[in-house]
Short mmCIF file of C-alpha atoms in Angstrom, two decimals:
data_model
loop_
_atom_site.label_atom_id
_atom_site.label_comp_id
_atom_site.label_asym_id
_atom_site.label_seq_id
_atom_site.Cartn_x
_atom_site.Cartn_y
_atom_site.Cartn_z
CA MET A 1 207.20 127.16 192.68
CA ARG A 2 205.82 129.03 189.70
CA VAL A 3 207.22 132.33 190.98
CA ARG A 4 210.62 130.77 191.66
CA ASP A 5 210.65 129.23 188.15
CA PHE A 6 209.64 132.54 186.64
CA TYR A 7 212.65 134.34 188.11
CA SER A 8 215.10 131.49 187.53
CA ASN A 9 214.13 131.51 183.83
CA LEU A 10 215.13 135.16 183.44
CA HIS A 11 218.61 134.36 182.20
CA VAL A 12 221.02 136.66 180.37
CA ASP A 13 223.92 134.98 178.58
CA LYS A 14 226.97 136.95 179.71
CA SER A 15 229.55 134.31 178.81
CA LEU A 16 231.28 136.60 176.32
CA THR A 17 231.55 139.48 178.79
CA VAL A 18 232.91 137.11 181.41
CA LYS A 19 235.42 135.58 178.97
CA TYR A 20 236.81 138.98 177.95
CA ASP A 21 236.15 140.75 181.24
CA PHE A 22 234.46 143.48 179.21
CA ASN A 23 230.89 144.68 178.86
CA PRO A 24 230.43 147.51 176.33
CA TYR A 25 226.79 148.04 177.23
CA TYR A 26 225.37 150.36 179.90
CA CYS A 27 228.68 152.20 180.37
CA ASP A 28 228.78 154.61 183.29
CA ILE A 29 228.97 157.97 181.51
CA LYS A 30 229.70 160.88 183.82
CA SER A 31 229.34 163.80 181.40
CA GLY A 32 227.00 165.03 178.69
CA LEU A 33 227.99 164.44 175.07
CA THR A 34 231.03 166.65 175.45
CA ASP A 35 234.40 166.39 173.74
CA PRO A 36 235.94 164.52 175.49
CA LEU A 37 233.26 162.32 176.97
CA ILE A 38 233.84 161.15 180.54
CA VAL A 39 233.33 157.38 180.90
CA GLU A 40 234.02 155.68 184.22
CA GLY A 41 236.19 158.64 185.20
CA ASN A 42 238.29 158.61 182.00
CA GLU A 43 238.33 160.88 178.96
CA PHE A 44 236.90 159.13 175.88
CA ILE A 45 236.41 160.09 172.25
CA ASN A 46 232.69 159.72 171.60
CA LEU A 47 232.07 157.74 168.41
CA ALA A 48 229.02 155.98 169.82
CA SER A 49 226.10 158.38 170.04
CA ASN A 50 223.68 159.37 167.28
CA ASN A 51 224.47 163.03 167.94
CA TYR A 52 225.25 163.48 164.23
CA LEU A 53 225.23 167.28 164.22
CA GLY A 54 226.63 167.58 167.73
CA LEU A 55 223.75 169.75 168.89
CA ALA A 56 222.94 167.87 172.12
CA THR A 57 225.26 170.16 174.10
CA ASP A 58 224.83 173.28 171.96
CA GLU A 59 224.44 176.34 174.20
CA ARG A 60 221.48 177.66 172.18
CA VAL A 61 219.62 174.38 172.61
CA LYS A 62 220.40 174.21 176.32
CA GLU A 63 219.17 177.77 176.82
CA ALA A 64 215.92 177.07 174.95
CA ILE A 65 215.29 174.01 177.09
CA ALA A 66 216.07 175.85 180.33
CA SER A 67 213.86 178.77 179.35
CA ALA A 68 210.91 176.49 178.55
CA ALA A 69 211.41 174.62 181.82
CA HIS A 70 211.20 177.95 183.69
CA LYS A 71 208.08 178.97 181.77
CA TYR A 72 206.15 175.69 181.65
CA GLY A 73 207.76 173.37 184.21
CA SER A 74 208.92 169.81 183.68
CA SER A 75 205.84 168.19 182.15
CA MET A 76 202.21 168.69 181.22
CA CYS A 77 201.47 165.45 183.11
CA GLY A 78 198.89 164.37 180.58
CA THR A 79 198.43 162.65 177.27
CA PRO A 80 198.26 164.71 174.05
CA ILE A 81 194.51 164.20 173.93
CA ALA A 82 194.20 165.79 177.38
CA THR A 83 196.54 168.33 178.99
CA GLY A 84 199.59 167.43 176.90
CA SER A 85 198.47 169.37 173.86
CA ILE A 86 200.33 172.60 174.60
CA THR A 87 200.47 175.21 171.82
CA THR A 88 204.20 174.71 171.32
CA LEU A 89 203.61 170.98 170.69
CA LYS A 90 201.02 171.73 168.00
CA LYS A 91 203.34 174.27 166.38
CA LEU A 92 206.23 171.82 166.44
CA GLU A 93 204.11 169.11 164.79
CA ILE A 94 203.27 171.47 161.94
CA ARG A 95 206.90 172.59 161.67
CA LEU A 96 208.24 169.03 161.58
CA ALA A 97 205.71 168.03 158.91
CA LYS A 98 206.77 170.93 156.72
CA PHE A 99 210.45 170.22 157.42
CA VAL A 100 210.33 166.62 156.15
CA GLY A 101 207.79 167.22 153.38
CA VAL A 102 204.47 165.79 154.58
CA ASP A 103 201.09 167.41 155.31
CA ASP A 104 200.79 166.84 159.04
CA ALA A 105 202.46 165.08 161.98
CA ILE A 106 201.95 163.79 165.52
CA ILE A 107 204.64 163.50 168.16
CA PHE A 108 205.13 160.38 170.29
CA PRO A 109 207.33 159.94 173.38
CA SER A 110 209.74 157.81 171.30
CA CYS A 111 210.11 156.62 167.73
CA PHE A 112 210.17 153.01 168.93
CA GLN A 113 206.74 153.65 170.42
CA ALA A 114 205.55 155.41 167.26
CA ASN A 115 206.68 152.54 165.05
CA SER A 116 205.24 149.86 167.32
CA ALA A 117 201.93 151.64 167.87
CA LEU A 118 201.39 152.71 164.28
CA PHE A 119 200.87 149.25 162.81
CA LEU A 120 198.53 148.17 165.60
CA SER A 121 196.20 151.00 164.62
CA LEU A 122 196.44 150.71 160.85
CA VAL A 123 197.21 147.12 159.89
CA LYS A 124 194.67 144.31 160.11
CA PRO A 125 195.15 140.51 160.05
CA ASP A 126 194.04 140.28 156.40
CA ASP A 127 196.69 142.80 155.32
CA LEU A 128 200.18 142.14 153.97
CA VAL A 129 203.34 143.90 155.11
CA VAL A 130 206.35 143.61 152.84
CA ILE A 131 209.34 144.72 154.89
CA ASP A 132 213.09 145.12 154.35
CA HIS A 133 215.05 142.19 155.79
CA TYR A 134 217.15 144.54 157.96
CA ALA A 135 214.34 146.77 159.23
CA HIS A 136 214.65 148.11 162.76
CA ALA A 137 213.32 146.12 165.74
CA SER A 138 210.62 148.73 166.40
CA LEU A 139 209.14 148.24 162.93
CA VAL A 140 209.44 144.47 163.16
CA GLN A 141 207.76 144.42 166.55
CA GLY A 142 204.94 146.67 165.35
CA VAL A 143 204.30 144.56 162.29
CA ARG A 144 204.41 141.30 164.27
CA LEU A 145 201.95 142.63 166.84
CA ALA A 146 199.51 143.52 164.05
CA GLY A 147 199.09 139.80 163.29
CA CYS A 148 199.17 140.28 159.51
CA LYS A 149 201.02 138.32 156.85
CA ILE A 150 204.69 139.37 156.76
CA LYS A 151 206.94 139.04 153.73
CA PRO A 152 210.51 140.29 154.18
CA PHE A 153 212.37 141.40 151.04
CA LEU A 154 216.11 141.31 150.42
CA HIS A 155 217.86 144.34 151.86
CA ASN A 156 217.51 147.44 149.63
CA ASN A 157 216.57 145.23 146.69
CA PRO A 158 213.73 146.71 144.58
CA GLU A 159 213.82 143.77 142.14
CA HIS A 160 213.03 141.33 144.94
CA LEU A 161 210.42 143.71 146.33
CA LYS A 162 208.77 143.88 142.91
CA LYS A 163 208.56 140.09 142.70
CA LEU A 164 206.77 140.01 146.05
CA LEU A 165 204.42 142.85 145.10
CA GLU A 166 203.41 140.93 141.98
CA LYS A 167 201.84 138.29 144.26
CA THR A 168 199.59 140.28 146.55
CA SER A 169 196.13 139.24 145.46
CA GLY A 170 193.89 138.20 148.33
CA TYR A 171 195.22 140.75 150.77
CA HIS A 172 193.10 143.71 151.84
CA GLN A 173 195.81 146.39 152.17
CA VAL A 174 199.50 146.12 151.29
CA PHE A 175 202.20 148.08 153.12
CA VAL A 176 205.88 148.33 152.16
CA VAL A 177 208.05 149.10 155.18
CA THR A 178 211.65 150.24 155.18
CA GLU A 179 214.14 152.69 156.68
CA SER A 180 216.01 155.51 155.02
CA VAL A 181 219.39 154.89 156.65
CA PHE A 182 220.04 151.42 158.05
CA SER A 183 221.96 152.28 161.15
CA THR A 184 224.16 149.22 161.54
CA GLU A 185 225.07 149.11 157.84
CA GLY A 186 225.07 152.78 156.91
CA SER A 187 223.20 151.81 153.75
CA ILE A 188 220.51 154.08 152.31
CA ALA A 189 217.25 152.73 150.88
CA PRO A 190 216.47 153.35 147.20
CA PHE A 191 213.30 154.91 148.46
CA ASP A 192 212.44 156.74 145.23
CA ASP A 193 212.33 153.35 143.47
CA ILE A 194 210.35 151.85 146.35
CA VAL A 195 207.76 154.65 146.19
CA LYS A 196 207.39 154.09 142.44
CA LEU A 197 206.79 150.38 143.02
CA CYS A 198 204.21 151.18 145.68
CA THR A 199 202.39 153.43 143.22
CA GLU A 200 202.54 150.73 140.53
CA PHE A 201 201.21 148.00 142.85
CA ASP A 202 198.79 150.10 144.93
CA ALA A 203 200.74 149.64 148.15
CA ILE A 204 201.31 152.09 151.00
CA PRO A 205 204.98 153.00 151.62
CA VAL A 206 206.15 153.35 155.22
CA ILE A 207 209.55 154.90 155.87
CA ASP A 208 211.46 155.28 159.14
CA ASP A 209 213.79 158.25 158.59
CA SER A 210 215.31 158.21 162.09
CA HIS A 211 218.93 158.27 160.88
CA GLY A 212 218.10 160.42 157.85
CA ILE A 213 216.36 163.45 159.36
CA GLY A 214 218.92 166.18 160.01
CA VAL A 215 221.46 164.15 158.05
CA LEU A 216 220.38 163.49 154.46
CA GLY A 217 219.62 166.09 151.83
CA LYS A 218 221.32 169.36 150.99
CA GLU A 219 219.47 171.09 153.81
CA GLY A 220 219.24 168.12 156.17
CA HIS A 221 215.52 167.59 155.66
CA GLY A 222 215.95 163.85 155.33
CA ILE A 223 215.07 161.15 152.83
CA MET A 224 212.31 163.03 150.96
CA GLU A 225 214.69 165.86 150.16
CA ASP A 226 217.57 163.50 149.41
CA LYS A 227 215.53 161.42 146.94
CA ASN A 228 213.50 164.37 145.66
CA ILE A 229 210.19 162.75 146.56
CA LYS A 230 207.21 165.10 146.26
CA ASN A 231 203.56 164.61 147.27
CA PHE A 232 204.42 161.55 149.37
CA ASN A 233 201.28 159.47 149.81
CA GLY A 234 202.59 157.17 152.51
CA ILE A 235 203.58 157.05 156.18
CA TYR A 236 206.71 158.74 157.50
CA THR A 237 208.28 158.22 160.94
CA ALA A 238 211.44 159.61 162.51
CA SER A 239 213.25 159.90 165.81
CA LEU A 240 213.77 163.24 167.51
CA GLY A 241 216.64 161.80 169.54
CA LYS A 242 219.37 161.46 166.93
CA ALA A 243 220.45 164.38 164.72
CA LEU A 244 217.65 166.44 166.28
CA ALA A 245 219.41 165.86 169.61
CA ASN A 246 216.45 165.55 171.95
CA VAL A 247 213.99 162.71 172.60
CA GLY A 248 210.73 161.49 171.07
CA GLY A 249 209.51 160.41 167.67
CA PHE A 250 206.86 161.41 165.20
CA VAL A 251 204.60 160.08 162.50
CA GLY A 252 203.89 162.15 159.42
CA GLY A 253 201.55 161.77 156.50
CA ASN A 254 198.44 163.19 154.96
CA LYS A 255 195.90 164.96 157.14
CA SER A 256 193.34 162.15 157.23
CA LEU A 257 196.00 159.66 158.41
CA ILE A 258 197.21 161.94 161.19
CA GLU A 259 193.67 162.87 162.26
CA PHE A 260 192.79 159.15 162.45
CA LEU A 261 195.86 158.36 164.56
CA ARG A 262 195.18 161.32 166.90
CA TYR A 263 191.97 159.65 168.01
CA SER A 264 192.67 155.96 167.53
CA CYS A 265 196.30 155.19 168.29
CA PRO A 266 196.55 153.86 171.87
CA GLY A 267 200.34 154.34 171.86
CA LEU A 268 199.73 158.06 171.47
CA ILE A 269 196.57 158.84 173.35
CA TYR A 270 197.41 156.85 176.49
CA SER A 271 200.98 158.10 176.78
CA THR A 272 202.21 161.27 178.48
CA ALA A 273 202.99 163.95 175.92
CA LEU A 274 206.49 165.19 175.19
CA PRO A 275 207.37 167.77 177.87
CA PRO A 276 207.60 171.50 176.99
CA PRO A 277 211.38 171.81 177.55
CA ILE A 278 212.03 169.05 175.02
CA ILE A 279 209.60 170.62 172.56
CA ALA A 280 211.56 173.87 172.88
CA GLY A 281 214.85 172.00 172.42
CA ILE A 282 213.70 170.39 169.16
CA ASP A 283 212.33 173.71 167.93
CA LYS A 284 215.71 175.35 168.57
CA VAL A 285 217.55 172.55 166.74
CA LEU A 286 215.32 173.19 163.72
CA ASP A 287 216.22 176.91 163.92
CA ILE A 288 219.91 175.99 163.90
CA LEU A 289 219.45 173.59 160.99
CA GLU A 290 217.75 176.29 158.97
CA GLN A 291 220.63 178.69 159.61
CA ASP A 292 223.74 176.52 159.80
CA PHE A 293 223.13 173.09 158.31
CA THR A 294 225.47 173.60 155.37
CA ALA A 295 228.49 174.15 157.62
CA ILE A 296 227.56 171.63 160.34
CA GLY A 297 226.56 168.97 157.82
CA ALA A 298 229.80 169.44 155.87
CA ARG A 299 231.81 168.84 159.05
CA MET A 300 229.81 165.68 159.85
CA TRP A 301 230.42 164.25 156.35
CA GLU A 302 234.10 165.25 156.43
CA TYR A 303 234.62 163.38 159.73
CA LYS A 304 232.93 160.31 158.26
CA ARG A 305 235.18 160.49 155.19
CA LEU A 306 238.31 160.74 157.36
CA ILE A 307 237.38 157.88 159.68
CA TYR A 308 236.14 155.60 156.89
CA GLY A 309 239.26 156.25 154.80
CA CYS A 310 241.61 155.69 157.73
CA LEU A 311 240.01 152.40 158.74
CA ALA A 312 239.86 151.12 155.17
CA ASN A 313 243.55 151.98 154.66
CA ASN A 314 244.42 150.20 157.89
CA GLY A 315 242.83 146.92 156.83
CA PHE A 316 239.55 147.02 158.73
CA ILE A 317 236.68 145.38 156.84
CA LEU A 318 233.90 147.95 156.52
CA THR A 319 230.33 147.90 155.30
CA PRO A 320 229.87 150.02 152.15
CA SER A 321 228.27 152.82 154.14
CA GLN A 322 226.65 155.74 152.33
CA ALA A 323 225.68 157.56 155.54
CA PRO A 324 227.87 159.35 158.13
CA ILE A 325 228.30 155.98 159.80
CA THR A 326 231.39 153.76 159.70
CA SER A 327 230.69 150.13 160.51
CA ILE A 328 233.46 147.61 161.05
CA LEU A 329 232.33 144.14 160.00
CA VAL A 330 233.67 141.29 162.15
CA THR A 331 232.22 137.91 161.25
CA ASP A 332 233.59 136.05 164.27
CA LEU A 333 231.83 136.92 167.53
CA ASP A 334 234.94 136.40 169.68
CA ALA A 335 237.02 138.56 167.35
CA CYS A 336 234.35 141.25 167.57
CA ALA A 337 234.47 141.17 171.38
CA ARG A 338 238.28 141.39 171.34
CA MET A 339 238.27 144.31 168.91
CA ALA A 340 235.54 146.14 170.83
CA LYS A 341 237.53 145.75 174.04
CA LEU A 342 240.70 147.03 172.39
CA ILE A 343 238.87 150.09 171.06
CA HIS A 344 237.38 150.72 174.50
CA ASN A 345 240.74 150.27 176.23
CA ASN A 346 242.09 152.96 173.89
CA HIS A 347 239.41 155.30 175.18
CA ILE A 348 237.20 155.40 172.14
CA LEU A 349 233.52 154.79 172.82
CA ALA A 350 232.00 152.75 169.99
CA THR A 351 228.89 150.58 169.66
CA PRO A 352 229.25 146.83 169.07
CA PHE A 353 226.26 145.06 167.50
CA VAL A 354 225.91 141.31 167.94
CA PRO A 355 222.96 138.95 167.27
CA PRO A 356 220.01 139.34 167.54
CA SER A 357 220.60 143.05 166.68
CA VAL A 358 222.38 141.87 163.51
CA PRO A 359 222.27 138.51 161.67
CA PRO A 360 224.69 135.80 162.90
CA ASN A 361 228.26 136.21 161.58
CA GLU A 362 227.59 139.85 160.74
CA ASN A 363 228.77 141.44 163.97
CA LYS A 364 229.58 145.10 163.66
CA ILE A 365 231.28 147.88 165.57
CA ARG A 366 229.67 151.19 164.64
CA LEU A 367 231.36 154.57 164.70
CA ILE A 368 229.54 157.89 164.37
CA ALA A 369 231.50 161.11 164.73
CA GLY A 370 229.34 164.06 165.75
CA ALA A 371 230.01 167.45 164.19
CA ASN A 372 230.75 168.84 167.68
CA LEU A 373 234.03 166.90 167.86
CA SER A 374 237.13 168.96 167.16
CA GLN A 375 239.44 168.29 164.23
CA GLU A 376 242.15 167.39 166.80
CA THR A 377 239.88 164.78 168.34
CA ILE A 378 239.26 163.17 164.96
CA LEU A 379 242.97 163.13 164.14
CA LYS A 380 243.65 161.54 167.53
CA ALA A 381 241.02 158.88 166.80
CA LEU A 382 242.66 158.13 163.45
CA GLU A 383 246.04 157.71 165.12
CA ILE A 384 244.52 155.35 167.70
CA PHE A 385 242.85 153.23 165.00
CA GLY A 386 246.21 152.98 163.23
CA ARG A 387 247.73 151.55 166.41
CA ILE A 388 244.80 149.19 166.95
CA ALA A 389 245.17 147.88 163.38
CA LYS A 390 248.84 147.10 164.03
CA GLU A 391 248.03 145.39 167.31
CA LEU A 392 245.38 143.26 165.59
CA GLY A 393 247.73 142.48 162.72
CA LEU A 394 245.40 143.99 160.14
CA LYS A 395 248.15 145.86 158.34
CA MET B 1 214.81 119.27 138.33
CA THR B 2 214.50 117.29 141.56
CA THR B 3 212.73 118.72 144.59
CA GLU B 4 216.12 119.01 146.31
CA GLU B 5 217.52 121.05 143.43
CA LYS B 6 214.44 123.23 143.28
CA VAL B 7 214.56 123.96 147.03
CA ILE B 8 218.24 124.88 146.84
CA LYS B 9 217.49 127.21 143.93
CA ILE B 10 214.72 128.91 145.94
CA ILE B 11 216.99 129.31 148.97
CA LYS B 12 219.76 130.84 146.85
CA ALA B 13 217.32 133.33 145.34
CA ASN B 14 216.37 134.49 148.82
CA LEU B 15 219.81 135.01 150.36
CA GLU B 16 221.57 138.34 150.86
CA LYS B 17 224.89 136.78 149.82
CA LYS B 18 225.98 133.98 147.55
CA ALA B 19 226.52 130.65 149.31
CA VAL B 20 227.30 127.04 148.58
CA ILE B 21 224.27 125.00 149.61
CA LYS B 22 224.03 121.25 149.91
CA ILE B 23 221.28 118.95 151.12
CA ASP B 24 222.76 118.77 154.64
CA THR B 25 223.45 122.52 154.93
CA ASP B 26 222.24 123.86 158.28
CA LEU B 27 220.31 127.02 157.45
CA ARG B 28 221.03 128.81 160.71
CA LYS B 29 224.49 127.52 161.63
CA ASP B 30 226.05 127.27 158.15
CA LEU B 31 224.27 130.14 156.42
CA GLY B 32 223.70 132.31 159.50
CA LEU B 33 220.06 132.91 158.65
CA ASP B 34 218.02 134.98 161.08
CA SER B 35 214.26 134.70 161.58
CA PHE B 36 213.41 137.10 158.72
CA ALA B 37 215.76 135.29 156.34
CA MET B 38 214.05 132.01 157.25
CA LEU B 39 210.67 133.65 156.73
CA MET B 40 211.72 134.85 153.27
CA ILE B 41 212.52 131.28 152.26
CA VAL B 42 209.32 129.89 153.76
CA ASN B 43 207.25 132.54 151.92
CA ALA B 44 208.98 131.68 148.65
CA LEU B 45 208.27 127.97 149.18
CA GLU B 46 204.63 128.75 149.97
CA ASP B 47 204.32 130.75 146.75
CA GLU B 48 206.09 128.12 144.67
CA TYR B 49 204.15 125.12 145.95
CA GLY B 50 200.83 126.82 146.81
CA ILE B 51 200.94 125.62 150.40
CA SER B 52 200.79 127.22 153.83
CA ILE B 53 203.57 126.53 156.32
CA ASP B 54 202.82 127.64 159.87
CA ASP B 55 205.34 129.36 162.13
CA GLN B 56 205.72 126.46 164.55
CA HIS B 57 206.49 124.12 161.69
CA TYR B 58 209.21 126.17 160.09
CA GLN B 59 210.87 126.90 163.44
CA LYS B 60 211.68 123.16 163.54
CA ILE B 61 213.38 123.21 160.15
CA THR B 62 217.17 122.96 160.42
CA THR B 63 218.58 121.69 157.14
CA VAL B 64 217.71 121.75 153.45
CA ALA B 65 216.79 118.07 153.85
CA ASP B 66 214.21 119.07 156.50
CA ILE B 67 212.57 121.41 153.99
CA VAL B 68 212.43 118.72 151.32
CA LYS B 69 210.96 116.24 153.81
CA SER B 70 208.41 118.81 154.95
CA LEU B 71 207.42 119.62 151.36
CA LYS B 72 206.95 115.97 150.54
CA SER B 73 204.67 115.57 153.56
CA HIS B 74 202.70 118.73 152.59
CA CYS B 75 202.46 117.68 148.94
CA PRO B 76 202.35 113.87 148.66
CA ASN B 77 201.82 114.12 144.92
CA LEU B 78 204.87 116.30 144.38
CA LYS B 79 206.18 115.73 140.87
CA GLU B 80 209.77 116.26 139.88
CA SER B 81 210.44 117.84 136.51
#
């Protein structure tokens, strides 16, 4: 009886997908992130992945991965504390730390895992975490698991944050947690102001730069470069699976923090290390960034400007995005499902966000154009969005 | 200021967007508040009234009136200014 109840309680509400005969999630993609993308046997324009710089299918990256696979095999089949600590992993950790502007770093199998595991190791029940209202699920989960007091602050609002930091007596340690780029909004945190507040109120800043690394800054080094933050005395995390076009995540900070986590973070030391081919792939992406970021980054921002401008001119309601992300805001859930289906039927792959990923009545359809897409593909996408706007009666 | 007015003022100060709020406003359905938005309001009430509201309690709160009722039960000597 208990087993039967257990399985019968595992219910997924698919009423919306049934109503519109459309499920945008777990699409059957038959190709890599090519232009065009092959979805369910059809050619699609890929505006859904986080492949900002378009390097996931870059020949140089593929060759580096293949070469490392030939040399080292598929995996070290061990945690970093055991056999996973290959020389190339150690070198990459040092390189990533230098790249983003921190002293040292450790690499996790995913940034979700890094964010979740981090707080369990560092935050205690008598601590306070002040966290941006729209922080990513991985940060929220990590903070909740730590069992500390949680105080959300209004999104990207340093004035509200300051008010909360003025009332922190009685807590042992205080952490301020945010992201650089909020991926469903495209908004960018005023992290320089947040760091100043942390200094003023003796709090530890924690920043997830997953959508900022390889994107923000003149050389693509992320939020520290973009906001000109030097001698950062906080905790930095980022994904290696977005602009850096591979998989994994890392935590950066001062040497004592990283040394502590190396020996006391269960999410790291009980998890199989990143495999050598992926390490080589990330290393090659960093080589490319050092050589070509100016040109690749310019193309990424130009595509964002074109798509954002086209949609705004065609009557779509957009979030005021500052990142190479265009987010269509659709308050009504049914209208969001209809629009998402129409976009999909026109062979554009986009990402719809509905609650609980976003607050109720703030449904979004996110578009990210990778720098690997051709100018012709972008122009075709603009033409399609013009037609969709007419069909929806937006213009 | 009545407790009702004070609670509405606190809620407004902890919203991402401006909203019209009345005593029977449903915080989740009418204002679309998610769990963190609710937590922001609860934290502000705790700070304002020097009380502690546990998670299970605030999960049951639906309307502004529920908050006022809850506050009055937490603080029987609540004075209105």
